[in-house]
C-alpha cells in the first residue's frame, strides 16, 4: 500500500492550518454554538480586514476544514467536522505539555495558552480513542492526563 498520498494530504492540511489567524478563526468556531459563526463575528474577534479574513477563510475552505452557508446577506462559517475542534484540543494539550517542560522564559506563553477558552464538547480523549480504536485510561478523577494537560 502506497502511503505517500496520505502523507501529502496530511501535509496539505497542516499547511492550511499554518497561520495564527487561521488557528484563531478555528478556535472561535470551535467555541461557538454548533461550531458556527457569522463572518462578521470572525472579523470582530480577529480584527482582520475583510479581504485578509476572506483569503484565510478561502484557504481553510479549500482544505475542507470549514464550510460556509449564505443566509440572506450574511455568510456563516462552520467547522466541517467536530474532529477539527478535537484536533485543536490535542494541539493545545501538546503545546501546554511542551511549554510546561520548557525553560522559565516560556512562562508567559504557557500562561497565555492556559487563558484560551475551552472548546465545548471536544475531548482529546475522544479523538485519541477514535484514532487508536482503544479506550484511553483515565486518572482517578475520571479525566485523562491529556485532558489535565489541556487545562
PDB file of C-alpha atoms in Angstrom:
ATOM      1  CA  UNK A   1       0.000   0.000   0.000  1.00  0.00           C
ATOM      2  CA  UNK A   2       1.405   3.372  -1.018  1.00  0.00           C
ATOM      3  CA  UNK A   3       1.208   5.739   1.969  1.00  0.00           C
ATOM      4  CA  UNK A   4       2.800   8.727   0.244  1.00  0.00           C
ATOM      5  CA  UNK A   5      -0.545  10.246  -0.842  1.00  0.00           C
ATOM      6  CA  UNK A   6      -1.758  10.138   2.774  1.00  0.00           C
ATOM      7  CA  UNK A   7       1.386  11.951   3.923  1.00  0.00           C
ATOM      8  CA  UNK A   8       0.849  14.575   1.234  1.00  0.00           C
ATOM      9  CA  UNK A   9      -2.785  15.047   2.255  1.00  0.00           C
ATOM     10  CA  UNK A  10      -1.785  15.454   5.903  1.00  0.00           C
ATOM     11  CA  UNK A  11       0.928  17.918   4.914  1.00  0.00           C
ATOM     12  CA  UNK A  12      -1.621  19.958   2.952  1.00  0.00           C
ATOM     13  CA  UNK A  13      -3.940  20.008   5.968  1.00  0.00           C
ATOM     14  CA  UNK A  14      -1.195  21.246   8.282  1.00  0.00           C
ATOM     15  CA  UNK A  15      -0.096  23.765   5.653  1.00  0.00           C
ATOM     16  CA  UNK A  16      -3.653  25.157   5.624  1.00  0.00           C
ATOM     17  CA  UNK A  17      -3.551  25.462   9.425  1.00  0.00           C
ATOM     18  CA  UNK A  18      -0.138  27.134   9.415  1.00  0.00           C
ATOM     19  CA  UNK A  19      -1.160  30.718  10.153  1.00  0.00           C
ATOM     20  CA  UNK A  20      -2.052  32.272  13.528  1.00  0.00           C
ATOM     21  CA  UNK A  21      -5.176  33.949  12.152  1.00  0.00           C
ATOM     22  CA  UNK A  22      -6.482  30.664  10.745  1.00  0.00           C
ATOM     23  CA  UNK A  23      -5.952  28.982  14.100  1.00  0.00           C
ATOM     24  CA  UNK A  24      -7.752  31.886  15.792  1.00  0.00           C
ATOM     25  CA  UNK A  25     -10.689  31.528  13.379  1.00  0.00           C
ATOM     26  CA  UNK A  26     -10.866  27.800  14.096  1.00  0.00           C
ATOM     27  CA  UNK A  27     -10.737  28.420  17.867  1.00  0.00           C
ATOM     28  CA  UNK A  28     -13.638  30.892  17.557  1.00  0.00           C
ATOM     29  CA  UNK A  29     -15.670  28.402  15.523  1.00  0.00           C
ATOM     30  CA  UNK A  30     -14.825  25.564  17.916  1.00  0.00           C
ATOM     31  CA  UNK A  31     -16.136  27.611  20.847  1.00  0.00           C
ATOM     32  CA  UNK A  32     -19.291  28.770  19.020  1.00  0.00           C
ATOM     33  CA  UNK A  33     -22.728  27.173  19.216  1.00  0.00           C
ATOM     34  CA  UNK A  34     -22.922  24.336  16.701  1.00  0.00           C
ATOM     35  CA  UNK A  35     -19.340  25.224  15.649  1.00  0.00           C
ATOM     36  CA  UNK A  36     -20.820  28.060  13.532  1.00  0.00           C
ATOM     37  CA  UNK A  37     -20.268  31.823  13.470  1.00  0.00           C
ATOM     38  CA  UNK A  38     -21.107  34.644  11.055  1.00  0.00           C
ATOM     39  CA  UNK A  39     -18.206  36.129   9.149  1.00  0.00           C
ATOM     40  CA  UNK A  40     -18.879  39.443  10.929  1.00  0.00           C
ATOM     41  CA  UNK A  41     -18.125  37.756  14.275  1.00  0.00           C
ATOM     42  CA  UNK A  42     -14.918  36.263  12.895  1.00  0.00           C
ATOM     43  CA  UNK A  43     -13.843  39.695  11.649  1.00  0.00           C
ATOM     44  CA  UNK A  44     -14.684  41.274  15.004  1.00  0.00           C
ATOM     45  CA  UNK A  45     -12.688  38.723  17.017  1.00  0.00           C
ATOM     46  CA  UNK A  46      -9.663  38.581  14.718  1.00  0.00           C
ATOM     47  CA  UNK A  47      -9.554  42.297  13.943  1.00  0.00           C
ATOM     48  CA  UNK A  48      -8.738  41.383  10.348  1.00  0.00           C
ATOM     49  CA  UNK A  49      -9.604  43.433   7.320  1.00  0.00           C
ATOM     50  CA  UNK A  50     -12.424  41.768   5.342  1.00  0.00           C
ATOM     51  CA  UNK A  51     -10.175  40.968   2.363  1.00  0.00           C
ATOM     52  CA  UNK A  52      -7.498  39.447   4.605  1.00  0.00           C
ATOM     53  CA  UNK A  53     -10.041  37.351   6.515  1.00  0.00           C
ATOM     54  CA  UNK A  54     -11.641  36.247   3.252  1.00  0.00           C
ATOM     55  CA  UNK A  55      -8.300  34.937   1.983  1.00  0.00           C
ATOM     56  CA  UNK A  56      -7.705  32.936   5.164  1.00  0.00           C
ATOM     57  CA  UNK A  57     -11.237  31.526   5.121  1.00  0.00           C
ATOM     58  CA  UNK A  58     -10.754  30.504   1.482  1.00  0.00           C
ATOM     59  CA  UNK A  59      -7.620  28.535   2.431  1.00  0.00           C
ATOM     60  CA  UNK A  60      -9.492  26.766   5.234  1.00  0.00           C
ATOM     61  CA  UNK A  61     -12.447  26.079   2.947  1.00  0.00           C
ATOM     62  CA  UNK A  62     -10.259  24.641   0.154  1.00  0.00           C
ATOM     63  CA  UNK A  63      -8.640  22.361   2.729  1.00  0.00           C
ATOM     64  CA  UNK A  64     -12.084  21.117   3.776  1.00  0.00           C
ATOM     65  CA  UNK A  65     -11.674  22.375   7.338  1.00  0.00           C
ATOM     66  CA  UNK A  66     -14.613  24.816   7.224  1.00  0.00           C
ATOM     67  CA  UNK A  67     -17.784  25.167   5.207  1.00  0.00           C
ATOM     68  CA  UNK A  68     -19.889  28.232   4.526  1.00  0.00           C
ATOM     69  CA  UNK A  69     -23.566  28.944   4.021  1.00  0.00           C
ATOM     70  CA  UNK A  70     -25.271  32.133   2.946  1.00  0.00           C
ATOM     71  CA  UNK A  71     -28.218  33.359   4.990  1.00  0.00           C
ATOM     72  CA  UNK A  72     -29.643  36.432   3.288  1.00  0.00           C
ATOM     73  CA  UNK A  73     -26.784  38.930   3.098  1.00  0.00           C
ATOM     74  CA  UNK A  74     -24.792  37.176   5.825  1.00  0.00           C
ATOM     75  CA  UNK A  75     -22.323  34.323   5.457  1.00  0.00           C
ATOM     76  CA  UNK A  76     -21.897  31.807   8.257  1.00  0.00           C
ATOM     77  CA  UNK A  77     -18.806  29.634   8.608  1.00  0.00           C
ATOM     78  CA  UNK A  78     -18.783  26.269  10.324  1.00  0.00           C
ATOM     79  CA  UNK A  79     -16.202  23.646  11.215  1.00  0.00           C
ATOM     80  CA  UNK A  80     -16.547  20.917   8.609  1.00  0.00           C
ATOM     81  CA  UNK A  81     -16.210  18.213  11.282  1.00  0.00           C
ATOM     82  CA  UNK A  82     -16.313  18.243  15.101  1.00  0.00           C
ATOM     83  CA  UNK A  83     -12.968  16.427  14.886  1.00  0.00           C
ATOM     84  CA  UNK A  84     -11.414  19.773  13.913  1.00  0.00           C
ATOM     85  CA  UNK A  85     -12.317  21.080  17.382  1.00  0.00           C
ATOM     86  CA  UNK A  86     -10.792  17.983  18.920  1.00  0.00           C
ATOM     87  CA  UNK A  87      -7.634  18.477  16.858  1.00  0.00           C
ATOM     88  CA  UNK A  88      -7.353  21.924  18.460  1.00  0.00           C
ATOM     89  CA  UNK A  89      -7.738  20.355  21.918  1.00  0.00           C
ATOM     90  CA  UNK A  90      -4.975  17.839  21.208  1.00  0.00           C
ATOM     91  CA  UNK A  91      -2.713  20.584  19.819  1.00  0.00           C
ATOM     92  CA  UNK A  92      -3.314  22.682  22.931  1.00  0.00           C
ATOM     93  CA  UNK A  93      -2.571  19.721  25.226  1.00  0.00           C
ATOM     94  CA  UNK A  94       0.634  19.020  23.321  1.00  0.00           C
ATOM     95  CA  UNK A  95       1.742  22.658  23.471  1.00  0.00           C
ATOM     96  CA  UNK A  96       0.907  23.016  27.163  1.00  0.00           C
ATOM     97  CA  UNK A  97       2.909  19.885  27.862  1.00  0.00           C
ATOM     98  CA  UNK A  98       5.869  21.209  25.856  1.00  0.00           C
ATOM     99  CA  UNK A  99       5.693  24.658  27.442  1.00  0.00           C
ATOM    100  CA  UNK A 100       5.376  23.186  30.941  1.00  0.00           C
ATOM    101  CA  UNK A 101       8.599  21.270  30.425  1.00  0.00           C
ATOM    102  CA  UNK A 102      10.409  24.185  28.768  1.00  0.00           C
ATOM    103  CA  UNK A 103      12.676  26.704  30.423  1.00  0.00           C
ATOM    104  CA  UNK A 104      11.434  29.599  32.553  1.00  0.00           C
ATOM    105  CA  UNK A 105      11.018  32.141  29.742  1.00  0.00           C
ATOM    106  CA  UNK A 106       8.151  30.035  28.354  1.00  0.00           C
ATOM    107  CA  UNK A 107       6.058  31.107  31.358  1.00  0.00           C
ATOM    108  CA  UNK A 108       4.295  33.940  29.512  1.00  0.00           C
ATOM    109  CA  UNK A 109       3.420  31.654  26.605  1.00  0.00           C
ATOM    110  CA  UNK A 110       2.170  28.973  28.977  1.00  0.00           C
ATOM    111  CA  UNK A 111       0.008  31.485  30.861  1.00  0.00           C
ATOM    112  CA  UNK A 112      -1.422  32.788  27.566  1.00  0.00           C
ATOM    113  CA  UNK A 113      -2.174  29.261  26.354  1.00  0.00           C
ATOM    114  CA  UNK A 114      -3.973  28.437  29.590  1.00  0.00           C
ATOM    115  CA  UNK A 115      -6.184  31.530  29.189  1.00  0.00           C
ATOM    116  CA  UNK A 116      -7.524  30.315  25.844  1.00  0.00           C
ATOM    117  CA  UNK A 117     -11.222  29.419  26.034  1.00  0.00           C
ATOM    118  CA  UNK A 118     -12.090  25.772  26.346  1.00  0.00           C
ATOM    119  CA  UNK A 119     -13.568  24.051  23.336  1.00  0.00           C
ATOM    120  CA  UNK A 120     -17.013  22.865  24.469  1.00  0.00           C
ATOM    121  CA  UNK A 121     -17.907  19.308  23.642  1.00  0.00           C
ATOM    122  CA  UNK A 122     -14.422  18.500  22.411  1.00  0.00           C
ATOM    123  CA  UNK A 123     -12.355  15.897  24.157  1.00  0.00           C
ATOM    124  CA  UNK A 124      -8.821  14.895  23.340  1.00  0.00           C
ATOM    125  CA  UNK A 125      -9.621  11.507  24.834  1.00  0.00           C
ATOM    126  CA  UNK A 126     -12.439  11.057  22.328  1.00  0.00           C
ATOM    127  CA  UNK A 127     -10.087  11.847  19.456  1.00  0.00           C
ATOM    128  CA  UNK A 128      -7.292   9.610  20.729  1.00  0.00           C
ATOM    129  CA  UNK A 129      -9.755   6.785  21.294  1.00  0.00           C
ATOM    130  CA  UNK A 130     -11.159   7.302  17.799  1.00  0.00           C
ATOM    131  CA  UNK A 131      -7.720   7.285  16.198  1.00  0.00           C
ATOM    132  CA  UNK A 132      -6.312   4.345  18.162  1.00  0.00           C
ATOM    133  CA  UNK A 133      -9.505   2.343  18.496  1.00  0.00           C
ATOM    134  CA  UNK A 134      -8.759   1.911  22.202  1.00  0.00           C
ATOM    135  CA  UNK A 135     -10.279   3.378  25.317  1.00  0.00           C
ATOM    136  CA  UNK A 136      -7.799   5.771  26.877  1.00  0.00           C
ATOM    137  CA  UNK A 137      -7.156   5.081  30.552  1.00  0.00           C
ATOM    138  CA  UNK A 138      -8.204   7.892  32.831  1.00  0.00           C
ATOM    139  CA  UNK A 139      -6.903   9.067  36.155  1.00  0.00           C
ATOM    140  CA  UNK A 140      -8.776   8.520  39.411  1.00  0.00           C
ATOM    141  CA  UNK A 141     -10.988  11.571  38.978  1.00  0.00           C
ATOM    142  CA  UNK A 142     -12.358  10.444  35.612  1.00  0.00           C
ATOM    143  CA  UNK A 143     -10.240  12.694  33.409  1.00  0.00           C
ATOM    144  CA  UNK A 144      -7.286  11.693  31.318  1.00  0.00           C
ATOM    145  CA  UNK A 145      -3.764  13.003  31.579  1.00  0.00           C
ATOM    146  CA  UNK A 146      -4.312  14.590  28.156  1.00  0.00           C
ATOM    147  CA  UNK A 147      -7.370  16.475  29.402  1.00  0.00           C
ATOM    148  CA  UNK A 148      -5.495  17.620  32.505  1.00  0.00           C
ATOM    149  CA  UNK A 149      -2.671  18.928  30.324  1.00  0.00           C
ATOM    150  CA  UNK A 150      -5.205  20.870  28.251  1.00  0.00           C
ATOM    151  CA  UNK A 151      -6.403  22.779  31.312  1.00  0.00           C
TER     152      UNK A 151
END
